[in-house]
Coordinates of C-alpha atoms and ligand atoms in Angstrom, one line a residue:
Chain A
X251 CA 39.1 0.0 34.1
X252 CA 36.1 1.7 35.5
X253 CA 32.8 1.3 33.7
X254 CA 32.5 5.0 32.9
X255 CA 35.8 4.9 31.1
X256 CA 34.3 2.8 28.4
X257 CA 33.2 5.0 25.5
X258 CA 29.7 5.0 24.1
X259 CA 31.1 3.6 20.8
X260 CA 32.7 0.6 22.6
X261 CA 29.5 -0.2 24.5
X262 CA 27.5 -0.1 21.3
X263 CA 30.0 -2.4 19.6
X264 CA 29.7 -4.8 22.5
X265 CA 26.0 -4.8 22.3
X266 CA 26.1 -5.5 18.5
X267 CA 28.5 -8.4 19.2
X268 CA 26.2 -9.8 21.9
X269 CA 23.1 -9.6 19.6
X270 CA 25.0 -11.2 16.7
X271 CA 25.0 -14.4 18.7
X272 CA 21.3 -14.8 18.5
X273 CA 19.9 -16.8 15.6
X274 CA 16.3 -15.5 15.4
X275 CA 13.9 -12.9 16.7
X276 CA 12.8 -15.1 19.5
X277 CA 16.2 -15.3 21.1
X278 CA 16.6 -11.5 20.7
X279 CA 13.3 -10.7 22.2
X280 CA 13.7 -13.2 25.0
X281 CA 17.0 -11.6 25.9
X282 CA 15.3 -8.1 26.0
X283 CA 12.4 -9.4 27.9
X284 CA 14.8 -10.9 30.5
X285 CA 16.7 -7.7 30.6
X286 CA 13.5 -5.9 31.2
X287 CA 12.5 -8.3 34.0
X288 CA 15.6 -8.5 36.0
X289 CA 16.9 -5.0 36.2
X290 CA 15.7 -2.6 38.8
X291 CA 16.0 0.4 36.5
X292 CA 14.8 3.3 38.6
X293 CA 14.3 4.2 42.3
X294 CA 10.5 4.1 43.0
X295 CA 10.7 7.7 44.4
X296 CA 11.6 8.9 40.9
X297 CA 8.6 7.3 39.2
X298 CA 6.7 10.6 39.5
X299 CA 4.4 12.3 37.1
X300 CA 7.1 14.9 36.5
X301 CA 9.4 12.2 35.2
X302 CA 6.9 10.5 33.0
X303 CA 6.9 10.4 29.2
X304 CA 3.5 9.4 27.9
X305 CA 3.6 7.3 24.8
X306 CA 0.3 6.3 23.4
X307 CA 1.1 2.7 24.1
X308 CA 3.5 2.4 27.0
X309 CA 4.7 4.8 29.7
X310 CA 8.3 5.6 30.3
X311 CA 9.9 7.2 33.4
X312 CA 13.3 8.9 33.2
X313 CA 15.4 10.3 36.0
X314 CA 18.9 11.9 35.6
X315 CA 21.6 13.2 38.0
X316 CA 25.1 14.4 37.6
X317 CA 27.9 12.4 39.4
X318 CA 31.6 13.2 38.9
X319 CA 30.7 15.2 35.8
X320 CA 29.0 12.2 34.3
X321 CA 25.2 11.9 33.8
X322 CA 23.6 8.9 35.5
X323 CA 20.3 7.9 34.0
X324 CA 17.7 5.6 35.5
X325 CA 14.4 4.8 33.8
X326 CA 11.5 2.4 33.7
X327 CA 8.5 1.4 31.6
X328 CA 5.2 -0.4 32.3
X329 CA 5.8 -2.6 29.2
X330 CA 8.5 -5.2 29.5
X331 CA 9.8 -5.0 25.9
X332 CA 10.1 -1.3 26.2
X333 CA 11.8 -1.7 29.5
X334 CA 14.3 -4.1 27.9
X335 CA 15.2 -1.5 25.3
X336 CA 15.5 1.1 28.0
X337 CA 18.0 -1.2 29.7
X338 CA 20.1 -1.2 26.5
X339 CA 19.8 2.5 26.1
X340 CA 20.8 3.2 29.7
X341 CA 23.8 0.9 29.3
X342 CA 24.9 3.1 26.4
X343 CA 24.0 6.5 27.6
X344 CA 24.4 6.4 31.4
X345 CA 27.7 7.2 33.1
X346 CA 28.9 9.3 30.2
X347 CA 29.9 12.9 29.9
X348 CA 27.2 15.4 28.8
X349 CA 29.2 16.2 25.6
X350 CA 29.5 12.5 24.6
X351 CA 25.8 11.9 25.2
X352 CA 25.0 14.9 23.0
X353 CA 27.2 13.6 20.3
X354 CA 26.0 10.0 20.4
X355 CA 23.5 8.4 18.0
X356 CA 21.3 5.4 18.2
X357 CA 22.1 3.8 14.9
X358 CA 23.3 0.6 16.6
X359 CA 19.6 -0.1 17.4
X360 CA 19.1 -0.8 13.7
X361 CA 22.0 -3.2 13.6
X362 CA 20.6 -5.3 16.5
X363 CA 17.3 -5.6 14.7
X364 CA 15.2 -3.5 17.0
X365 CA 14.7 -0.5 14.6
X366 CA 11.0 -0.6 14.7
X367 CA 10.9 0.2 18.4
X368 CA 12.6 3.5 17.8
X369 CA 10.2 4.6 15.0
X370 CA 8.9 8.0 15.8
X371 CA 5.4 6.8 15.0
X372 CA 5.5 3.8 17.3
X373 CA 4.2 5.9 20.3
X374 CA 5.9 3.8 22.9
X375 CA 7.7 6.7 24.5
X376 CA 11.2 5.6 23.5
X377 CA 11.9 8.3 20.9
X378 CA 10.8 10.9 23.4
X379 CA 12.9 9.2 26.0
X380 CA 16.1 9.5 23.9
X381 CA 15.2 13.2 23.3
X382 CA 14.8 13.6 27.0
X383 CA 18.2 12.0 27.7
X384 CA 19.8 14.5 25.3
X385 CA 18.0 17.4 26.9
X386 CA 19.3 16.4 30.3
X387 CA 22.8 16.2 28.8
X388 CA 22.5 19.6 27.3
X389 CA 21.2 21.0 30.6
X390 CA 24.1 19.5 32.5
X391 CA 26.6 20.6 29.9
X392 CA 25.5 24.3 30.4
X393 CA 25.8 23.7 34.1
X394 CA 29.4 22.4 33.8
X395 CA 30.6 25.2 31.5
Chain B
X191 CA -21.8 -22.8 3.1
X192 CA -19.8 -19.5 3.2
X193 CA -17.1 -19.8 0.6
X194 CA -14.3 -18.1 2.5
X195 CA -11.5 -19.5 0.4
X196 CA -13.0 -18.1 -2.8
X197 CA -13.6 -14.8 -1.1
X198 CA -9.9 -14.6 0.1
X199 CA -8.9 -14.8 -3.6
X200 CA -10.4 -11.3 -4.0
X201 CA -7.9 -9.8 -1.5
X202 CA -4.4 -9.7 -2.9
X203 CA -2.9 -8.4 0.4
X204 CA -3.9 -11.6 2.2
X205 CA -1.2 -13.5 0.3
X206 CA 1.6 -11.5 1.7
X207 CA 4.1 -12.4 4.4
X208 CA 4.9 -10.3 7.4
X209 CA 8.2 -11.0 9.3
X210 CA 8.5 -14.1 7.3
X211 CA 5.1 -15.5 8.2
X212 CA 1.8 -15.5 6.4
X213 CA -0.1 -12.4 7.3
X214 CA -2.9 -12.9 9.7
X215 CA -4.9 -9.7 9.6
X216 CA -7.0 -9.1 12.7
X217 CA -7.0 -5.3 12.7
X218 CA -10.2 -5.0 10.6
X219 CA -11.9 -2.7 13.1
X220 CA -9.2 -0.1 12.4
X221 CA -9.2 -0.5 8.6
X222 CA -10.5 -3.3 6.4
X223 CA -8.7 -4.7 3.5
X224 CA -9.5 -3.9 -0.1
X225 CA -10.8 -6.5 -2.7
X226 CA -9.4 -6.5 -6.2
X227 CA -12.9 -5.4 -7.5
X228 CA -12.4 -2.1 -5.6
X229 CA -8.7 -1.8 -6.5
X230 CA -9.7 -2.2 -10.2
X231 CA -12.2 0.7 -9.9
X232 CA -9.4 2.9 -8.5
X233 CA -7.1 2.0 -11.3
X234 CA -9.8 2.4 -13.9
X235 CA -10.6 5.9 -12.6
X236 CA -7.0 7.2 -12.9
X237 CA -6.4 5.3 -16.1
X238 CA -9.5 6.4 -18.0
X239 CA -11.6 9.3 -16.6
X240 CA -9.8 11.3 -14.0
X241 CA -11.3 14.8 -14.1
X242 CA -12.9 17.3 -11.9
X243 CA -16.6 16.9 -11.4
X244 CA -19.6 19.2 -11.7
X245 CA -17.5 21.8 -13.5
X246 CA -16.3 20.9 -17.0
X247 CA -18.3 20.7 -20.2
X248 CA -15.9 18.1 -21.5
X249 CA -16.6 14.4 -21.6
X250 CA -14.2 13.2 -19.0
X251 CA -15.6 15.6 -16.4
X252 CA -19.1 14.4 -17.3
X253 CA -18.1 10.8 -17.0
X254 CA -16.4 11.3 -13.6
X255 CA -19.5 13.3 -12.4
X256 CA -21.8 10.6 -13.5
X257 CA -19.8 7.9 -11.8
X258 CA -19.5 10.0 -8.6
X259 CA -23.3 10.7 -8.5
X260 CA -23.9 7.0 -9.2
X261 CA -21.9 6.2 -6.1
X262 CA -24.0 8.6 -4.1
X263 CA -27.0 6.7 -5.4
X264 CA -25.5 3.4 -4.4
X265 CA -24.9 4.7 -0.9
X266 CA -28.4 6.1 -0.8
X267 CA -29.9 2.8 -1.8
X268 CA -27.7 0.8 0.6
X269 CA -28.7 2.9 3.6
X270 CA -32.3 3.3 2.3
X271 CA -32.2 7.1 2.5
X272 CA -35.3 8.8 1.0
X273 CA -33.3 11.2 -1.2
X274 CA -29.8 11.2 -2.8
X275 CA -29.3 14.7 -1.5
X276 CA -29.4 13.3 2.1
X277 CA -26.1 11.6 1.4
X278 CA -23.1 13.9 2.0
X279 CA -19.7 12.7 0.9
X280 CA -17.2 13.3 3.7
X281 CA -13.6 12.3 4.3
X282 CA -14.8 9.8 6.9
X283 CA -16.7 9.4 10.2
X284 CA -14.7 12.1 12.0
X285 CA -15.4 14.6 9.3
X286 CA -19.1 13.8 9.4
X287 CA -19.4 14.2 13.1
X288 CA -17.5 17.5 13.0
X289 CA -19.8 18.8 10.3
X290 CA -22.9 18.1 12.4
X291 CA -21.3 19.4 15.6
X292 CA -20.3 22.6 13.8
X293 CA -23.8 23.0 12.5
X294 CA -25.3 22.7 15.9
X295 CA -23.2 25.7 17.1
X296 CA -25.9 27.8 15.5
X297 CA -28.7 25.9 17.1
X298 CA -27.7 25.4 20.8
X299 CA -27.7 27.8 23.6
X300 CA -26.5 28.0 27.2
X301 CA -28.1 25.4 29.4
X302 CA -29.0 23.0 26.6
X303 CA -28.0 19.4 27.1
X304 CA -26.4 17.0 24.8
X305 CA -25.8 13.3 25.6
X306 CA -22.9 11.0 24.7
X307 CA -22.2 7.4 25.9
X308 CA -19.3 6.1 27.9
X309 CA -18.5 3.7 25.0
X310 CA -17.5 6.3 22.4
X311 CA -14.4 6.7 20.2
X312 CA -12.7 10.0 20.8
X313 CA -14.1 11.1 17.4
X314 CA -17.5 11.1 18.9
X315 CA -16.5 12.9 22.1
X316 CA -14.1 15.7 21.3
X317 CA -16.1 17.5 18.6
X318 CA -19.1 17.7 21.0
X319 CA -16.9 19.0 23.9
X320 CA -15.7 21.7 21.5
X321 CA -19.4 22.4 20.7
X322 CA -20.1 22.8 24.4
X323 CA -17.3 25.2 24.7
X324 CA -18.7 27.3 21.9
X325 CA -22.3 27.3 23.0
X326 CA -22.4 26.8 26.8
X327 CA -24.4 23.6 26.4
X328 CA -23.7 20.7 28.9
X329 CA -22.4 17.3 28.0
X330 CA -24.0 14.3 29.8
X331 CA -22.7 10.8 29.7
X332 CA -24.7 7.5 29.5
X333 CA -22.7 5.1 31.8
X334 CA -21.7 1.6 30.9
X335 CA -21.7 -1.6 33.0
X336 CA -19.0 -4.3 33.6
X337 CA -20.1 -6.2 30.4
X338 CA -19.4 -3.1 28.4
X339 CA -23.1 -2.4 27.7
X340 CA -24.9 0.9 28.2
X341 CA -27.1 1.4 31.3
X342 CA -30.4 2.3 29.6
X343 CA -32.2 3.2 32.8
X344 CA -29.6 5.8 33.4
X345 CA -30.0 7.1 29.9
X346 CA -33.7 7.6 30.5
X347 CA -33.0 9.6 33.6
X348 CA -30.6 11.9 31.7
X349 CA -33.3 12.8 29.1
X350 CA -35.3 15.9 29.6
X351 CA -36.9 18.8 27.8
X352 CA -33.4 20.4 27.8
X353 CA -31.9 17.5 25.8
X354 CA -31.2 18.7 22.2
X355 CA -29.0 16.0 20.8
X356 CA -27.9 12.4 21.5
X357 CA -24.9 10.8 19.8
X358 CA -23.8 7.2 20.4
X359 CA -22.0 4.7 18.3
X360 CA -24.0 1.8 16.8
X361 CA -21.2 -0.6 17.7
X362 CA -18.2 0.1 20.0
X363 CA -14.8 -0.1 18.4
X364 CA -13.0 -1.0 21.6
X365 CA -15.4 -3.7 22.8
X366 CA -17.6 -4.7 19.9
X367 CA -20.8 -4.0 21.9
X368 CA -23.9 -3.5 19.7
X369 CA -25.9 -0.7 21.3
X370 CA -29.7 -0.6 21.4
X371 CA -29.9 2.3 19.0
X372 CA -33.5 1.7 18.1
X373 CA -34.6 2.3 21.7
X374 CA -32.1 5.2 22.1
X375 CA -33.5 6.9 19.0
X376 CA -37.1 6.4 20.1
X377 CA -36.5 7.7 23.6
X378 CA -34.5 10.7 22.5
X379 CA -37.2 11.6 19.9
X380 CA -39.8 11.4 22.7
X381 CA -38.2 14.4 24.4
X382 CA -37.7 16.2 21.0
X383 CA -33.9 15.5 20.8
X384 CA -32.1 14.7 17.5
X385 CA -29.9 11.6 17.3
X386 CA -26.6 11.1 15.5
X387 CA -25.4 7.5 15.2
X388 CA -21.7 6.8 14.6
X389 CA -21.9 3.8 12.4
X390 CA -18.1 3.5 11.7
X391 CA -17.9 0.0 13.3
X392 CA -21.4 -1.2 12.4
X393 CA -21.4 -0.7 8.6
X394 CA -18.8 -3.4 7.9
X395 CA -21.1 -5.9 9.6
X396 CA -24.7 -4.8 9.2
X397 CA -26.8 -2.9 6.8
X398 CA -28.6 -0.1 8.6
X399 CA -31.9 1.2 7.3
X400 CA -32.0 4.9 8.2
X401 CA -35.7 5.4 7.5
X402 CA -36.7 2.4 9.5
X403 CA -34.4 3.6 12.3
X404 CA -35.8 7.1 11.9
X405 CA -32.3 8.3 12.8
X406 CA -31.5 12.0 12.2
X407 CA -27.8 11.6 11.3
X408 CA -25.8 8.5 10.6
X409 CA -22.1 8.5 9.7
X410 CA -19.7 5.9 8.3
X411 CA -16.1 5.5 6.9
X412 CA -15.3 3.9 3.6
X413 CA -12.0 2.4 4.8
X414 CA -13.8 0.2 7.3
X415 CA -16.1 -1.2 4.6
X416 CA -13.5 -2.5 2.1
X417 CA -13.3 0.9 0.5
X418 CA -10.4 3.3 0.4
X419 CA -9.3 5.7 3.1
X420 CA -10.2 9.4 3.1
X421 CA -13.8 8.9 2.1
X422 CA -17.0 8.4 4.1
X423 CA -20.6 9.5 4.2
X424 CA -23.0 11.5 6.4
X425 CA -26.6 10.7 6.1
X426 CA -28.9 13.5 7.4
X427 CA -32.6 13.9 7.2
X428 CA -33.3 16.5 4.6
X429 CA -35.1 18.8 7.0
X430 CA -32.0 18.7 9.4
X431 CA -29.5 19.3 6.6
X432 CA -31.5 22.3 5.5
X433 CA -31.4 23.7 9.0
X434 CA -27.7 23.3 9.5
X435 CA -25.4 26.0 8.2
X436 CA -22.5 24.9 5.9
X437 CA -19.3 23.7 7.5
X438 CA -16.7 24.8 5.1
X439 CA -16.8 27.5 2.5
X440 CA -15.3 27.2 -1.0
X441 CA -16.0 26.2 -4.5
X442 CA -18.7 23.7 -5.3
X443 CA -20.9 24.7 -2.3
X444 CA -22.1 28.0 -3.6
X445 CA -25.0 29.2 -5.8
X446 CA -23.7 32.7 -6.4
X447 CA -20.8 34.7 -5.0
X448 CA -20.4 38.4 -4.8
X449 CA -18.3 40.3 -2.2
X450 CA -21.6 41.6 -0.7
X451 CA -23.3 38.2 -0.3
X452 CA -22.9 34.6 -1.2
X453 CA -25.8 32.2 -1.5
X454 CA -25.2 28.5 -0.9
X455 CA -25.9 25.7 -3.2
X456 CA -28.7 23.2 -2.6
X457 CA -28.1 19.9 -0.8
X458 CA -25.9 17.9 -0.9
X459 CA -23.4 20.4 -2.4
X460 CA -23.9 22.9 0.4
X461 CA -21.8 20.6 2.5
X462 CA -19.3 19.6 -0.1
X463 CA -16.9 22.5 -0.5
X464 CA -13.8 22.0 -2.7
X465 CA -12.8 19.2 -5.0
X466 CA -13.8 16.0 -3.2
X467 CA -12.1 12.6 -3.1
X468 CA -13.7 11.7 -6.4
X469 CA -12.0 8.4 -7.0
X470 CA -12.5 7.5 -3.3
X471 CA -16.2 8.2 -3.6
X472 CA -16.6 6.0 -6.6
X473 CA -14.5 3.3 -5.0
X474 CA -16.6 3.5 -1.9
X475 CA -19.7 2.8 -4.0
X476 CA -17.9 -0.2 -5.5
X477 CA -17.0 -1.5 -2.0
X478 CA -20.7 -1.3 -1.0
X479 CA -21.6 -3.2 -4.1
X480 CA -19.0 -5.8 -3.3
X481 CA -20.3 -6.3 0.3
X482 CA -23.8 -6.6 -0.9
X483 CA -22.9 -9.2 -3.5
X484 CA -21.5 -11.3 -0.6
X485 CA -24.6 -10.4 1.5
X486 CA -24.8 -9.0 4.9
X487 CA -26.8 -11.9 6.4
X488 CA -24.1 -14.3 5.4
X489 CA -21.4 -12.0 6.6
X490 CA -23.1 -11.7 10.0
X491 CA -23.6 -15.4 10.4
X492 CA -20.0 -16.3 9.4
X493 CA -18.5 -13.6 11.6
X494 CA -20.5 -14.7 14.5
X495 CA -19.2 -18.2 14.0
X496 CA -15.6 -16.8 14.1
X497 CA -16.4 -14.8 17.2
X498 CA -17.7 -17.8 19.1
X499 CA -14.8 -20.0 18.0
X500 CA -12.2 -17.4 19.0
X501 CA -13.9 -16.5 22.3
X502 CA -13.9 -20.2 23.3
X503 CA -10.3 -20.9 22.3
X504 CA -8.9 -17.7 23.8
X505 CA -10.7 -18.2 27.1
X506 CA -9.0 -21.6 27.4
X507 CA -5.8 -19.7 28.0
X508 CA -5.3 -19.2 31.7
X509 CA -5.1 -15.6 32.9
X510 CA -6.7 -14.3 29.7
X511 CA -9.5 -11.8 30.3
X512 CA -11.9 -10.5 27.7
X513 CA -13.3 -7.0 28.0
X514 CA -16.7 -6.5 26.5
X515 CA -18.9 -9.5 27.2
X516 CA -22.3 -8.2 26.2
X517 CA -24.7 -10.7 24.6
X518 CA -25.0 -8.3 21.7
X519 CA -21.6 -7.9 20.1
X520 CA -19.7 -8.1 16.8
X521 CA -16.6 -10.0 15.9
X522 CA -14.2 -8.0 18.1
X523 CA -12.3 -9.4 21.0
X524 CA -10.6 -7.1 23.4
X525 CA -8.4 -8.9 25.9
X526 CA -5.4 -8.8 28.2
X527 CA -3.2 -11.5 29.7
X528 CA -2.9 -11.1 33.5
X529 CA 0.1 -9.1 34.5
X530 CA 1.3 -8.5 30.9
X531 CA 1.1 -5.2 29.1
X532 CA -0.9 -5.3 25.9
X533 CA 1.9 -3.5 24.0
X534 CA 4.2 -6.5 24.7
X535 CA 1.6 -9.0 23.5
X536 CA 1.0 -7.0 20.3
X537 CA 4.8 -6.8 19.7
X538 CA 5.3 -10.5 19.9
X539 CA 2.2 -11.3 17.8
X540 CA 3.5 -8.9 15.1
X541 CA 6.8 -10.9 15.0
X542 CA 4.6 -13.9 14.2
X543 CA 2.8 -12.1 11.3
X544 CA -0.3 -11.5 13.3
X545 CA -1.7 -7.9 13.1
X546 CA -3.8 -6.8 16.1
X547 CA -4.3 -3.4 17.6
X548 CA -3.0 -2.6 21.1
X549 CA -3.6 0.4 23.3
X550 CA -6.7 2.4 24.3
X551 CA -8.3 2.3 20.8
X552 CA -9.1 6.0 21.0
X553 CA -11.5 5.2 23.7
X554 CA -9.7 6.2 26.9
X555 CA -12.8 6.5 29.1
X556 CA -13.5 2.8 28.5
X557 CA -10.0 1.9 29.6
X558 CA -10.3 4.1 32.7
X559 CA -13.5 2.3 33.5
X560 CA -11.7 -1.0 33.6
X561 CA -8.6 0.6 35.1
X562 CA -6.3 -0.8 32.4
X563 CA -3.8 1.0 30.2
X564 CA -5.3 -0.7 27.1
X565 CA -6.1 -4.0 25.6
X566 CA -5.1 -6.3 22.7
X567 CA -7.9 -6.1 20.2
X568 CA -8.4 -8.8 17.6
X569 CA -11.2 -7.9 15.1
X570 CA -12.4 -10.4 12.5
X571 CA -13.8 -9.8 9.0
X572 CA -15.6 -12.2 6.7
X573 CA -12.4 -13.0 4.9
X574 CA -10.7 -14.4 8.1
X575 CA -10.7 -18.1 8.9
X576 CA -10.7 -20.4 11.9
X577 CA -7.1 -21.5 10.9
X578 CA -6.1 -17.9 11.4
X579 CA -7.7 -17.8 14.8
X580 CA -5.8 -21.0 15.6
X581 CA -2.6 -19.0 14.7
X582 CA -3.7 -16.2 17.0
X583 CA -4.3 -18.5 19.9
X584 CA -0.9 -20.2 19.4
X585 CA 0.7 -16.7 19.2
X586 CA -1.0 -15.5 22.4
X587 CA 0.2 -18.7 24.1
X588 CA 3.7 -18.1 22.9
X589 CA 3.6 -14.4 24.0
X590 CA 2.4 -15.5 27.4
X591 CA 5.3 -18.0 27.7
X592 CA 7.9 -15.4 26.7
X593 CA 6.5 -12.6 28.7
X594 CA 5.7 -14.2 32.0
Ligands
PLP871 C1 -16.6 4.0 16.5 C2 -15.7 4.8 15.7 N1 -16.0 6.1 15.5 C3 -15.2 6.9 14.7 C4 -14.1 6.5 14.2 C5 -13.3 7.4 13.3 O1 -13.3 7.0 12.0 P1 -12.4 7.7 10.9 O2 -11.0 7.7 11.5 O3 -12.5 6.9 9.7 O4 -12.9 9.1 10.8 C6 -13.7 5.1 14.3 C7 -12.5 4.6 13.8 O5 -11.7 3.9 14.4 C8 -14.6 4.3 15.1 O6 -14.2 3.0 15.3

């Protein structure tokens, strides 16, 4: 099975399962921090001002391209916890069809105990990032039709 | 001996838990906590004499008006203003600055100069930039040095016969630096310029005497002085307040209204259009009474002790750098861990029940000076303890371990 055959729902369920193994916030956060540290999330050439989303607190870069009718996202942040959450979001949203991305929600973030990071008032760039992912999906959807 | 344990009993919020841990509240420079004595005043207002002021003939309105004017008197006495009418109730520091900046639109012309410092909160930058756009006046900036102190020799060079107004904060919110406002006021007056001091950060720690300072305008916020949000005060010398046109039009600020011409009310009402934050004003007065009952000298001594203790303990952590190292500073520590984003540190501290502020603290020019995205800022109040500082230090160590 190719990675992009896995549905957004299945990936979200996997992530919920993985997080259910952690006992406390420290383990959850350490996992996110490690995700944030290890993954090369974006090609340096795409870390441009055009791709930047300015949160008050941390910056986020997002790049998208269409491959085989799936949207491939890469992204980065200057804050490591934000980057860890980006890694999770990319895992869910990248390599999916534009219509699936448009239809998807981020409720699973609540279930893994990271809700506060997606609060619209947190100003870390993540809420704008999700909006941006959807915008890209909408743009590619029109292109495909 | 400063009885901090007894004082803490006055603040119900300090008993709560955050994320399963006892709250350690070190975001006092953003908003201070409220003692029961002030909460009681708020409850009493809405339970017993909530009414509009200066308008009704009925008893409730009279009671509310009396209490509100009594609060103005408390503020006047506290800041040692000559007349009660020199105290204007505002919604906070930002409102006070905008009121003055708007008034100066009528007094400035092309080529006039106004001077700000590099250490300011955006509230004391943006209204003046807007004023410059309206009038064609030019904005000059007093630079700062690596300690986060103003370069006074550069200030003297900026001053000239064209200087009309100088506005600096008494204490920097981002770094805690106490600015030499006595000397700034004296030098500005020597060239005939007026001075506005943003006292938002100073008033929780010291008791300014506006007559002794000979300052033209001084602004403060209630919510940083153990009072409620949405209320503050502007002190202005009577002669200046008479010169400035009103900021907002509406009820309460008029003497007579016809469609041909409206005449304005006398001070202070000329600047107090609409129904004010009546309860807030009264509670602000109660907060000032509360602080004075503890005593500003004792507050300063104790907070300095906390500052020294925390500075020493934090500097023991390898890779921790403090921004703002001026000799003259209040109980604010702005810092970063080497190679770690302040947002990450703040997030981990929050998980441990420790409230700090992270980011640029509405003072982006300062962050640009140090070439950093922001800092972690721990700001201490007189109700904080050394044990809480120990918790902060342990939290920072844990954050460092998790994040590096
Ligand atoms: C130095 C300084 N000036 C102005 C302000 C703005 O105060 P307010 O938001 O109460 O109007 C603050 C608040 O953080 C401040 O610290």
